[in-house]
Amino acid sequence: MNINDIVNWLNGYVWSPILVYMFLGLGLLYSILTRFVQVRFIKDMLKLTFEGGGSKAGVSSFQALTMSLGSRVGTGNIAGVATAIALGGPGAVFWMWVAAFLGSATSFIEITLTQVYKRKIDGEYRGGTPYFIEKGLNLRWFAIVSAIITLIVMGCLWPGVQANTIALAVDNAFGVSPTITGGIVVVLLGAIIFGGVKRIAKTAEIIVPFMAIGYIAVCIILLIMNFSQIPNVISLILSSAFSLNSTFGGLIGSAIAWGVQRGVYSNGAGIGSETFESGAAEVSHPAKQGLVQAFSVYIDTLLICSATAFMILITGMYDVKPEGMDPITSNLGNVEPSLYTQLAVDSVFANFGAAFLALALCFFCFTTLVSYYYKAETNLVFLKLNKSKNINWLYHALRIVLMVAVYYGSVKTAGTIWAMGDLGMGAMAWVNLTAIFFLTKTALKVLKDYEMQKKAGIDPVFNPSKLGIQGADFWEEEYVGPDYTIQKEEKRISL
């Protein structure tokens, strides 16, 4: 039994139907409990995205958003969408939409909790799943498990997916060997990750908006040129999603599974992977960042993933090859799904599409790799809390491991690398979804407090003592904001 067989065997347990329906079920539950926060607060989401600024300790909401989008926009939006179509048929796109809409509510919950229980460590804000597990659930051992899993995923398993996508795209467009591409990416990545979190935020803030706009522009042009086919594509997606299509009708189970799996890989809602950048954001109330990140799910899946899916389906540059079944279509032959988007653009813009997508993927995936280091580092910081010895050498070891993983991913086959990434994602999701479920009440208290202050006509400021929330040490001891004096006075009286 080789490594690919072992990983696939493990994925069979980790990615059982239970996990898929947990994503959908909890998303629906949070939508109902928050009275569809992802719809009611659209206006606030847009406003808050560009509100406020960073500081020496933290970053602005916009920087946190671009850091998060830097990890979301990339392989998941381009190669992930193509893989979902290849394994689940066109109907998988519909279930990606469902996962995004419901996942936006889940994202609000997990990011709000991240802000509630964030900390200020060595002059920088840190937060994420292990932080709110320890302080919110008072389960240090569970928090350590979460941090170790995330550290392994971000440092070893996920970087290979991004590197593999870059290497395949560059090889297809320019004929450059993956060995050479992997080496170049490793050198450039090393130059960034040795610069610290502030450089990471600045890099993402500059690159992400431009690369996303450029990609969307090409998508729009292609869709306009094929506007008359859009209704047929929508019909194909919907009929396939509900097993009404004669060609793809028998794939409803695969469509749901792969649509949800690739959808959450793309937008990160419920996995916990997007909590770490949000912990660095400087806001006056946790719900503010929760709303910003809920909006980013829309940007990621409903906008960018949809544009990718429509390009692939309109041009017919895809094959449907469900696992354990004979191929249903064979338009392209033995072509990796991660290349479908390149082929789609190149079929319309000959001698331009492949090169453009290769360059776009280089930017998309590179910023994702940078964000992975930040997430891994944040978990390493958590694991070394309360340690008296100086173990800064671990940071250097982490950087080296990540760069080795990048090179390994560049030269290995796509199937193996994606399977390893899926395994890591599933493991993180089980931990994160369990944790936020048991902290639902806290998140709902925070949302209600935000709404009440908004109705009173004041800019919401968080006071955990007033809400009876314990463990929010940062807000009780460190936060200096508009209501700082009042908070301190209330705390003094309560003592």
PDB file of C-alpha atoms in Angstrom, residues 18-291:
ATOM      1  CA  ILE A  18     -21.567  12.971   8.157  1.00  0.00           C
ATOM      2  CA  LEU A  19     -19.011  15.772   7.754  1.00  0.00           C
ATOM      3  CA  VAL A  20     -20.598  17.001   4.523  1.00  0.00           C
ATOM      4  CA  TYR A  21     -24.010  17.274   6.180  1.00  0.00           C
ATOM      5  CA  MET A  22     -22.471  18.854   9.266  1.00  0.00           C
ATOM      6  CA  PHE A  23     -21.333  21.754   7.100  1.00  0.00           C
ATOM      7  CA  LEU A  24     -24.789  22.157   5.583  1.00  0.00           C
ATOM      8  CA  GLY A  25     -26.688  21.458   8.812  1.00  0.00           C
ATOM      9  CA  LEU A  26     -24.741  23.852  11.015  1.00  0.00           C
ATOM     10  CA  GLY A  27     -24.833  26.508   8.304  1.00  0.00           C
ATOM     11  CA  LEU A  28     -28.620  26.219   8.200  1.00  0.00           C
ATOM     12  CA  LEU A  29     -28.830  26.235  12.009  1.00  0.00           C
ATOM     13  CA  TYR A  30     -26.731  29.409  12.276  1.00  0.00           C
ATOM     14  CA  SER A  31     -28.717  31.058   9.489  1.00  0.00           C
ATOM     15  CA  ILE A  32     -31.924  30.447  11.435  1.00  0.00           C
ATOM     16  CA  LEU A  33     -30.534  31.378  14.869  1.00  0.00           C
ATOM     17  CA  THR A  34     -29.038  34.644  13.556  1.00  0.00           C
ATOM     18  CA  ARG A  35     -32.158  35.335  11.494  1.00  0.00           C
ATOM     19  CA  PHE A  36     -30.036  35.121   8.358  1.00  0.00           C
ATOM     20  CA  VAL A  37     -27.304  37.509   9.414  1.00  0.00           C
ATOM     21  CA  GLN A  38     -25.687  36.969   6.001  1.00  0.00           C
ATOM     22  CA  VAL A  39     -28.656  38.726   4.373  1.00  0.00           C
ATOM     23  CA  ARG A  40     -29.776  41.268   6.987  1.00  0.00           C
ATOM     24  CA  PHE A  41     -26.385  42.938   7.365  1.00  0.00           C
ATOM     25  CA  ILE A  42     -25.178  43.216   3.769  1.00  0.00           C
ATOM     26  CA  LYS A  43     -24.965  47.009   4.108  1.00  0.00           C
ATOM     27  CA  ASP A  44     -22.904  46.749   7.298  1.00  0.00           C
ATOM     28  CA  MET A  45     -20.616  44.182   5.671  1.00  0.00           C
ATOM     29  CA  LEU A  46     -19.735  46.581   2.865  1.00  0.00           C
ATOM     30  CA  LYS A  47     -19.229  49.528   5.202  1.00  0.00           C
ATOM     31  CA  LEU A  48     -17.158  47.669   7.790  1.00  0.00           C
ATOM     32  CA  THR A  49     -14.810  46.184   5.182  1.00  0.00           C
ATOM     33  CA  PHE A  50     -13.212  49.598   4.655  1.00  0.00           C
ATOM     34  CA  GLU A  51     -13.655  50.972   8.157  1.00  0.00           C
ATOM     35  CA  GLY A  52     -10.896  51.485  10.684  1.00  0.00           C
ATOM     36  CA  GLY A  53      -7.155  51.128  10.489  1.00  0.00           C
ATOM     37  CA  GLY A  54      -4.356  48.990  11.790  1.00  0.00           C
ATOM     38  CA  SER A  55      -1.773  49.619  14.483  1.00  0.00           C
ATOM     39  CA  LYS A  56       1.535  48.241  15.669  1.00  0.00           C
ATOM     40  CA  ALA A  57      -0.345  45.380  17.316  1.00  0.00           C
ATOM     41  CA  GLY A  58      -2.910  44.558  14.651  1.00  0.00           C
ATOM     42  CA  VAL A  59      -4.108  45.054  11.111  1.00  0.00           C
ATOM     43  CA  SER A  60      -7.180  46.761   9.676  1.00  0.00           C
ATOM     44  CA  SER A  61     -10.353  44.890   8.764  1.00  0.00           C
ATOM     45  CA  PHE A  62      -9.499  45.361   5.103  1.00  0.00           C
ATOM     46  CA  GLN A  63      -5.990  43.980   5.591  1.00  0.00           C
ATOM     47  CA  ALA A  64      -7.408  40.995   7.497  1.00  0.00           C
ATOM     48  CA  LEU A  65      -9.922  40.495   4.682  1.00  0.00           C
ATOM     49  CA  THR A  66      -7.249  40.593   1.983  1.00  0.00           C
ATOM     50  CA  MET A  67      -5.018  38.255   3.994  1.00  0.00           C
ATOM     51  CA  SER A  68      -7.949  35.867   4.255  1.00  0.00           C
ATOM     52  CA  LEU A  69      -8.858  36.259   0.585  1.00  0.00           C
ATOM     53  CA  GLY A  70      -5.196  35.695  -0.178  1.00  0.00           C
ATOM     54  CA  SER A  71      -5.591  32.227   1.296  1.00  0.00           C
ATOM     55  CA  ARG A  72      -9.029  31.648  -0.256  1.00  0.00           C
ATOM     56  CA  VAL A  73      -8.683  33.139  -3.739  1.00  0.00           C
ATOM     57  CA  GLY A  74      -6.502  30.841  -5.763  1.00  0.00           C
ATOM     58  CA  THR A  75      -6.399  27.101  -6.107  1.00  0.00           C
ATOM     59  CA  GLY A  76      -9.851  26.657  -4.577  1.00  0.00           C
ATOM     60  CA  ASN A  77     -11.443  29.112  -7.003  1.00  0.00           C
ATOM     61  CA  ILE A  78      -9.719  27.828 -10.118  1.00  0.00           C
ATOM     62  CA  ALA A  79      -8.446  24.287  -9.687  1.00  0.00           C
ATOM     63  CA  GLY A  80     -10.929  23.454  -6.909  1.00  0.00           C
ATOM     64  CA  VAL A  81     -13.969  24.396  -8.989  1.00  0.00           C
ATOM     65  CA  ALA A  82     -12.639  22.370 -11.904  1.00  0.00           C
ATOM     66  CA  THR A  83     -12.066  19.360  -9.656  1.00  0.00           C
ATOM     67  CA  ALA A  84     -15.606  19.615  -8.273  1.00  0.00           C
ATOM     68  CA  ILE A  85     -17.016  19.556 -11.812  1.00  0.00           C
ATOM     69  CA  ALA A  86     -14.726  16.673 -12.806  1.00  0.00           C
ATOM     70  CA  LEU A  87     -15.748  14.510  -9.843  1.00  0.00           C
ATOM     71  CA  GLY A  88     -19.330  15.616  -9.205  1.00  0.00           C
ATOM     72  CA  GLY A  89     -20.528  16.938 -12.556  1.00  0.00           C
ATOM     73  CA  PRO A  90     -21.936  20.421 -13.289  1.00  0.00           C
ATOM     74  CA  GLY A  91     -24.439  20.016 -10.430  1.00  0.00           C
ATOM     75  CA  ALA A  92     -21.570  20.366  -7.940  1.00  0.00           C
ATOM     76  CA  VAL A  93     -21.536  24.099  -8.728  1.00  0.00           C
ATOM     77  CA  PHE A  94     -25.047  24.508  -7.279  1.00  0.00           C
ATOM     78  CA  TRP A  95     -24.005  22.807  -4.051  1.00  0.00           C
ATOM     79  CA  MET A  96     -20.976  25.097  -3.885  1.00  0.00           C
ATOM     80  CA  TRP A  97     -23.448  27.994  -3.922  1.00  0.00           C
ATOM     81  CA  VAL A  98     -25.516  26.416  -1.157  1.00  0.00           C
ATOM     82  CA  ALA A  99     -22.387  25.776   0.921  1.00  0.00           C
ATOM     83  CA  ALA A 100     -21.345  29.420   0.461  1.00  0.00           C
ATOM     84  CA  PHE A 101     -24.714  30.921   1.406  1.00  0.00           C
ATOM     85  CA  LEU A 102     -25.077  28.791   4.534  1.00  0.00           C
ATOM     86  CA  GLY A 103     -21.358  28.928   5.232  1.00  0.00           C
ATOM     87  CA  SER A 104     -21.475  32.704   5.400  1.00  0.00           C
ATOM     88  CA  ALA A 105     -23.473  32.390   8.639  1.00  0.00           C
ATOM     89  CA  THR A 106     -21.014  29.784   9.933  1.00  0.00           C
ATOM     90  CA  SER A 107     -18.142  32.113   9.086  1.00  0.00           C
ATOM     91  CA  PHE A 108     -19.790  34.913  11.057  1.00  0.00           C
ATOM     92  CA  ILE A 109     -20.006  32.655  14.127  1.00  0.00           C
ATOM     93  CA  GLU A 110     -16.423  31.381  14.033  1.00  0.00           C
ATOM     94  CA  ILE A 111     -14.870  34.778  13.291  1.00  0.00           C
ATOM     95  CA  THR A 112     -16.896  36.507  15.999  1.00  0.00           C
ATOM     96  CA  LEU A 113     -15.664  33.911  18.480  1.00  0.00           C
ATOM     97  CA  THR A 114     -12.124  34.441  17.231  1.00  0.00           C
ATOM     98  CA  GLN A 115     -12.352  38.143  18.048  1.00  0.00           C
ATOM     99  CA  VAL A 116     -13.982  37.546  21.439  1.00  0.00           C
ATOM    100  CA  TYR A 117     -11.140  35.320  22.624  1.00  0.00           C
ATOM    101  CA  LYS A 118      -8.167  36.837  20.797  1.00  0.00           C
ATOM    102  CA  ARG A 119      -5.034  37.809  22.728  1.00  0.00           C
ATOM    103  CA  LYS A 120      -2.179  40.270  22.548  1.00  0.00           C
ATOM    104  CA  ILE A 121       1.082  38.311  22.533  1.00  0.00           C
ATOM    105  CA  ASP A 122       4.509  39.914  22.160  1.00  0.00           C
ATOM    106  CA  GLY A 123       2.874  43.103  20.949  1.00  0.00           C
ATOM    107  CA  GLU A 124       0.750  41.472  18.222  1.00  0.00           C
ATOM    108  CA  TYR A 125      -2.867  40.323  18.139  1.00  0.00           C
ATOM    109  CA  ARG A 126      -3.325  36.569  17.815  1.00  0.00           C
ATOM    110  CA  GLY A 127      -6.474  34.502  17.625  1.00  0.00           C
ATOM    111  CA  GLY A 128      -8.053  31.459  16.048  1.00  0.00           C
ATOM    112  CA  THR A 129      -9.656  28.107  16.794  1.00  0.00           C
ATOM    113  CA  PRO A 130      -7.236  26.892  19.506  1.00  0.00           C
ATOM    114  CA  TYR A 131      -7.454  30.252  21.258  1.00  0.00           C
ATOM    115  CA  PHE A 132     -11.239  30.248  21.554  1.00  0.00           C
ATOM    116  CA  ILE A 133     -11.281  26.544  22.457  1.00  0.00           C
ATOM    117  CA  GLU A 134      -8.977  27.171  25.415  1.00  0.00           C
ATOM    118  CA  LYS A 135     -10.652  30.326  26.707  1.00  0.00           C
ATOM    119  CA  GLY A 136     -14.238  29.646  25.645  1.00  0.00           C
ATOM    120  CA  LEU A 137     -14.506  25.928  26.397  1.00  0.00           C
ATOM    121  CA  ASN A 138     -11.711  25.772  29.015  1.00  0.00           C
ATOM    122  CA  LEU A 139     -10.282  22.682  27.295  1.00  0.00           C
ATOM    123  CA  ARG A 140      -6.545  23.205  27.004  1.00  0.00           C
ATOM    124  CA  TRP A 141      -5.924  19.669  25.696  1.00  0.00           C
ATOM    125  CA  PHE A 142      -8.487  20.100  22.914  1.00  0.00           C
ATOM    126  CA  ALA A 143      -6.952  23.440  22.018  1.00  0.00           C
ATOM    127  CA  ILE A 144      -3.511  21.814  21.769  1.00  0.00           C
ATOM    128  CA  VAL A 145      -4.933  19.117  19.473  1.00  0.00           C
ATOM    129  CA  SER A 146      -6.441  21.845  17.278  1.00  0.00           C
ATOM    130  CA  ALA A 147      -3.181  23.789  17.136  1.00  0.00           C
ATOM    131  CA  ILE A 148      -1.103  20.714  16.269  1.00  0.00           C
ATOM    132  CA  ILE A 149      -3.487  19.626  13.501  1.00  0.00           C
ATOM    133  CA  THR A 150      -3.569  23.128  12.017  1.00  0.00           C
ATOM    134  CA  LEU A 151       0.202  23.464  12.267  1.00  0.00           C
ATOM    135  CA  ILE A 152       0.655  20.217  10.312  1.00  0.00           C
ATOM    136  CA  VAL A 153      -1.969  21.163   7.722  1.00  0.00           C
ATOM    137  CA  MET A 154      -0.644  24.676   7.115  1.00  0.00           C
ATOM    138  CA  GLY A 155       2.995  23.748   7.330  1.00  0.00           C
ATOM    139  CA  CYS A 156       3.001  20.415   5.472  1.00  0.00           C
ATOM    140  CA  LEU A 157      -0.253  19.387   3.747  1.00  0.00           C
ATOM    141  CA  TRP A 158      -1.836  22.438   2.142  1.00  0.00           C
ATOM    142  CA  PRO A 159       1.282  24.169   0.754  1.00  0.00           C
ATOM    143  CA  GLY A 160       1.787  21.265  -1.660  1.00  0.00           C
ATOM    144  CA  VAL A 161      -1.640  21.845  -3.247  1.00  0.00           C
ATOM    145  CA  GLN A 162      -0.788  25.459  -4.075  1.00  0.00           C
ATOM    146  CA  ALA A 163       2.698  24.620  -5.309  1.00  0.00           C
ATOM    147  CA  ASN A 164       1.411  21.768  -7.455  1.00  0.00           C
ATOM    148  CA  THR A 165      -1.142  24.051  -9.101  1.00  0.00           C
ATOM    149  CA  ILE A 166       1.520  26.655  -9.878  1.00  0.00           C
ATOM    150  CA  ALA A 167       3.894  24.051 -11.290  1.00  0.00           C
ATOM    151  CA  LEU A 168       1.243  22.435 -13.534  1.00  0.00           C
ATOM    152  CA  ALA A 169       0.003  25.808 -14.806  1.00  0.00           C
ATOM    153  CA  VAL A 170       3.489  27.092 -15.628  1.00  0.00           C
ATOM    154  CA  ASP A 171       4.480  23.819 -17.278  1.00  0.00           C
ATOM    155  CA  ASN A 172       1.318  23.860 -19.419  1.00  0.00           C
ATOM    156  CA  ALA A 173       1.723  27.508 -20.448  1.00  0.00           C
ATOM    157  CA  PHE A 174       5.480  27.903 -20.801  1.00  0.00           C
ATOM    158  CA  GLY A 175       6.923  24.399 -20.749  1.00  0.00           C
ATOM    159  CA  VAL A 176       8.991  25.106 -17.624  1.00  0.00           C
ATOM    160  CA  SER A 177       9.842  22.024 -15.582  1.00  0.00           C
ATOM    161  CA  PRO A 178       8.065  21.737 -12.196  1.00  0.00           C
ATOM    162  CA  THR A 179      11.494  21.213 -10.645  1.00  0.00           C
ATOM    163  CA  ILE A 180      12.588  24.688 -11.733  1.00  0.00           C
ATOM    164  CA  THR A 181       9.275  26.322 -10.856  1.00  0.00           C
ATOM    165  CA  GLY A 182       9.314  24.733  -7.400  1.00  0.00           C
ATOM    166  CA  GLY A 183      12.788  26.056  -6.725  1.00  0.00           C
ATOM    167  CA  ILE A 184      11.853  29.609  -7.722  1.00  0.00           C
ATOM    168  CA  VAL A 185       8.712  29.589  -5.572  1.00  0.00           C
ATOM    169  CA  VAL A 186      10.689  28.339  -2.569  1.00  0.00           C
ATOM    170  CA  VAL A 187      13.215  31.187  -2.875  1.00  0.00           C
ATOM    171  CA  LEU A 188      10.547  33.886  -3.239  1.00  0.00           C
ATOM    172  CA  LEU A 189       8.472  32.456  -0.409  1.00  0.00           C
ATOM    173  CA  GLY A 190      11.467  32.405   1.902  1.00  0.00           C
ATOM    174  CA  ALA A 191      12.114  36.094   1.237  1.00  0.00           C
ATOM    175  CA  ILE A 192       8.573  36.970   2.369  1.00  0.00           C
ATOM    176  CA  ILE A 193       8.000  34.691   5.354  1.00  0.00           C
ATOM    177  CA  PHE A 194      11.225  35.752   7.023  1.00  0.00           C
ATOM    178  CA  GLY A 195       9.830  39.302   7.084  1.00  0.00           C
ATOM    179  CA  GLY A 196       7.037  38.876   9.667  1.00  0.00           C
ATOM    180  CA  VAL A 197       3.274  39.282   9.848  1.00  0.00           C
ATOM    181  CA  LYS A 198       3.199  42.990   8.980  1.00  0.00           C
ATOM    182  CA  ARG A 199       4.959  42.305   5.687  1.00  0.00           C
ATOM    183  CA  ILE A 200       2.495  39.472   5.055  1.00  0.00           C
ATOM    184  CA  ALA A 201      -0.444  41.835   5.562  1.00  0.00           C
ATOM    185  CA  LYS A 202       1.091  44.512   3.350  1.00  0.00           C
ATOM    186  CA  THR A 203       1.882  42.040   0.577  1.00  0.00           C
ATOM    187  CA  ALA A 204      -1.675  40.674   0.570  1.00  0.00           C
ATOM    188  CA  GLU A 205      -3.213  44.160   0.713  1.00  0.00           C
ATOM    189  CA  ILE A 206      -1.371  45.192  -2.452  1.00  0.00           C
ATOM    190  CA  ILE A 207      -1.524  42.027  -4.561  1.00  0.00           C
ATOM    191  CA  VAL A 208      -4.905  40.442  -3.812  1.00  0.00           C
ATOM    192  CA  PRO A 209      -7.260  43.202  -5.041  1.00  0.00           C
ATOM    193  CA  PHE A 210      -5.383  43.658  -8.318  1.00  0.00           C
ATOM    194  CA  MET A 211      -5.092  39.976  -9.142  1.00  0.00           C
ATOM    195  CA  ALA A 212      -8.742  39.341  -8.263  1.00  0.00           C
ATOM    196  CA  ILE A 213      -9.929  42.272 -10.401  1.00  0.00           C
ATOM    197  CA  GLY A 214      -7.771  41.129 -13.326  1.00  0.00           C
ATOM    198  CA  TYR A 215      -9.109  37.596 -13.151  1.00  0.00           C
ATOM    199  CA  ILE A 216     -12.718  38.742 -12.853  1.00  0.00           C
ATOM    200  CA  ALA A 217     -12.228  41.098 -15.824  1.00  0.00           C
ATOM    201  CA  VAL A 218     -11.134  38.220 -18.064  1.00  0.00           C
ATOM    202  CA  CYS A 219     -14.038  36.109 -16.806  1.00  0.00           C
ATOM    203  CA  ILE A 220     -16.532  38.869 -17.585  1.00  0.00           C
ATOM    204  CA  ILE A 221     -15.173  39.399 -21.094  1.00  0.00           C
ATOM    205  CA  LEU A 222     -15.375  35.678 -21.826  1.00  0.00           C
ATOM    206  CA  LEU A 223     -18.917  35.456 -20.459  1.00  0.00           C
ATOM    207  CA  ILE A 224     -20.055  38.489 -22.467  1.00  0.00           C
ATOM    208  CA  MET A 225     -18.659  36.900 -25.620  1.00  0.00           C
ATOM    209  CA  ASN A 226     -20.729  33.788 -24.853  1.00  0.00           C
ATOM    210  CA  PHE A 227     -23.698  35.533 -23.238  1.00  0.00           C
ATOM    211  CA  SER A 228     -26.311  33.585 -25.177  1.00  0.00           C
ATOM    212  CA  GLN A 229     -25.092  30.309 -23.640  1.00  0.00           C
ATOM    213  CA  ILE A 230     -25.431  31.401 -20.001  1.00  0.00           C
ATOM    214  CA  PRO A 231     -29.092  30.307 -19.632  1.00  0.00           C
ATOM    215  CA  ASN A 232     -28.167  26.847 -20.929  1.00  0.00           C
ATOM    216  CA  VAL A 233     -25.317  26.611 -18.432  1.00  0.00           C
ATOM    217  CA  ILE A 234     -27.588  27.597 -15.532  1.00  0.00           C
ATOM    218  CA  SER A 235     -30.096  24.985 -16.670  1.00  0.00           C
ATOM    219  CA  LEU A 236     -27.322  22.382 -16.869  1.00  0.00           C
ATOM    220  CA  ILE A 237     -26.141  23.196 -13.323  1.00  0.00           C
ATOM    221  CA  LEU A 238     -29.628  23.047 -11.795  1.00  0.00           C
ATOM    222  CA  SER A 239     -30.772  19.930 -13.637  1.00  0.00           C
ATOM    223  CA  SER A 240     -27.557  18.115 -12.716  1.00  0.00           C
ATOM    224  CA  ALA A 241     -27.808  19.233  -9.088  1.00  0.00           C
ATOM    225  CA  PHE A 242     -31.220  17.599  -8.681  1.00  0.00           C
ATOM    226  CA  SER A 243     -30.594  14.492 -10.775  1.00  0.00           C
ATOM    227  CA  LEU A 244     -32.832  15.669 -13.638  1.00  0.00           C
ATOM    228  CA  ASN A 245     -30.169  15.648 -16.346  1.00  0.00           C
ATOM    229  CA  SER A 246     -29.976  12.539 -18.524  1.00  0.00           C
ATOM    230  CA  THR A 247     -26.170  12.648 -18.731  1.00  0.00           C
ATOM    231  CA  PHE A 248     -25.278  13.591 -15.163  1.00  0.00           C
ATOM    232  CA  GLY A 249     -28.500  12.534 -13.431  1.00  0.00           C
ATOM    233  CA  GLY A 250     -26.964   9.702 -11.435  1.00  0.00           C
ATOM    234  CA  LEU A 251     -24.389  11.920  -9.723  1.00  0.00           C
ATOM    235  CA  ILE A 252     -26.490  13.732  -7.133  1.00  0.00           C
ATOM    236  CA  GLY A 253     -24.557  12.177  -4.237  1.00  0.00           C
ATOM    237  CA  SER A 254     -21.207  13.045  -5.794  1.00  0.00           C
ATOM    238  CA  ALA A 255     -22.472  16.513  -6.726  1.00  0.00           C
ATOM    239  CA  ILE A 256     -23.410  17.282  -3.115  1.00  0.00           C
ATOM    240  CA  ALA A 257     -20.246  15.771  -1.640  1.00  0.00           C
ATOM    241  CA  TRP A 258     -17.786  17.427  -4.021  1.00  0.00           C
ATOM    242  CA  GLY A 259     -19.706  20.690  -4.260  1.00  0.00           C
ATOM    243  CA  VAL A 260     -19.654  21.113  -0.491  1.00  0.00           C
ATOM    244  CA  GLN A 261     -16.101  19.809  -0.094  1.00  0.00           C
ATOM    245  CA  ARG A 262     -14.600  22.033  -2.770  1.00  0.00           C
ATOM    246  CA  GLY A 263     -16.854  24.915  -1.758  1.00  0.00           C
ATOM    247  CA  VAL A 264     -15.614  24.957   1.823  1.00  0.00           C
ATOM    248  CA  TYR A 265     -12.036  24.413   0.634  1.00  0.00           C
ATOM    249  CA  SER A 266     -12.418  27.555  -1.417  1.00  0.00           C
ATOM    250  CA  ASN A 267     -14.134  29.806   1.138  1.00  0.00           C
ATOM    251  CA  GLY A 268     -12.882  28.208   4.356  1.00  0.00           C
ATOM    252  CA  ALA A 269     -16.194  28.613   6.214  1.00  0.00           C
ATOM    253  CA  GLY A 270     -16.365  26.139   9.086  1.00  0.00           C
ATOM    254  CA  ILE A 271     -12.863  24.748   8.677  1.00  0.00           C
ATOM    255  CA  GLY A 272     -11.276  27.260  11.015  1.00  0.00           C
ATOM    256  CA  SER A 273      -8.579  28.089   8.491  1.00  0.00           C
ATOM    257  CA  GLU A 274      -9.740  31.706   8.176  1.00  0.00           C
ATOM    258  CA  THR A 275      -9.923  32.467  11.890  1.00  0.00           C
ATOM    259  CA  PHE A 276      -6.258  33.326  12.283  1.00  0.00           C
ATOM    260  CA  GLU A 277      -6.057  36.427  10.071  1.00  0.00           C
ATOM    261  CA  SER A 278      -9.267  37.696  11.656  1.00  0.00           C
ATOM    262  CA  GLY A 279      -7.706  37.403  15.086  1.00  0.00           C
ATOM    263  CA  ALA A 280      -5.172  40.025  13.998  1.00  0.00           C
ATOM    264  CA  ALA A 281      -7.847  42.565  13.007  1.00  0.00           C
ATOM    265  CA  GLU A 282      -8.303  45.684  15.113  1.00  0.00           C
ATOM    266  CA  VAL A 283     -12.018  46.356  15.651  1.00  0.00           C
ATOM    267  CA  SER A 284     -14.145  47.770  18.475  1.00  0.00           C
ATOM    268  CA  HIS A 285     -16.602  44.876  18.469  1.00  0.00           C
ATOM    269  CA  PRO A 286     -16.150  41.173  17.521  1.00  0.00           C
ATOM    270  CA  ALA A 287     -19.312  41.122  15.376  1.00  0.00           C
ATOM    271  CA  LYS A 288     -17.766  43.711  13.063  1.00  0.00           C
ATOM    272  CA  GLN A 289     -15.043  41.356  11.879  1.00  0.00           C
ATOM    273  CA  GLY A 290     -17.538  38.509  11.807  1.00  0.00           C
ATOM    274  CA  LEU A 291     -19.584  40.448   9.272  1.00  0.00           C
TER     275      LEU A 291
END
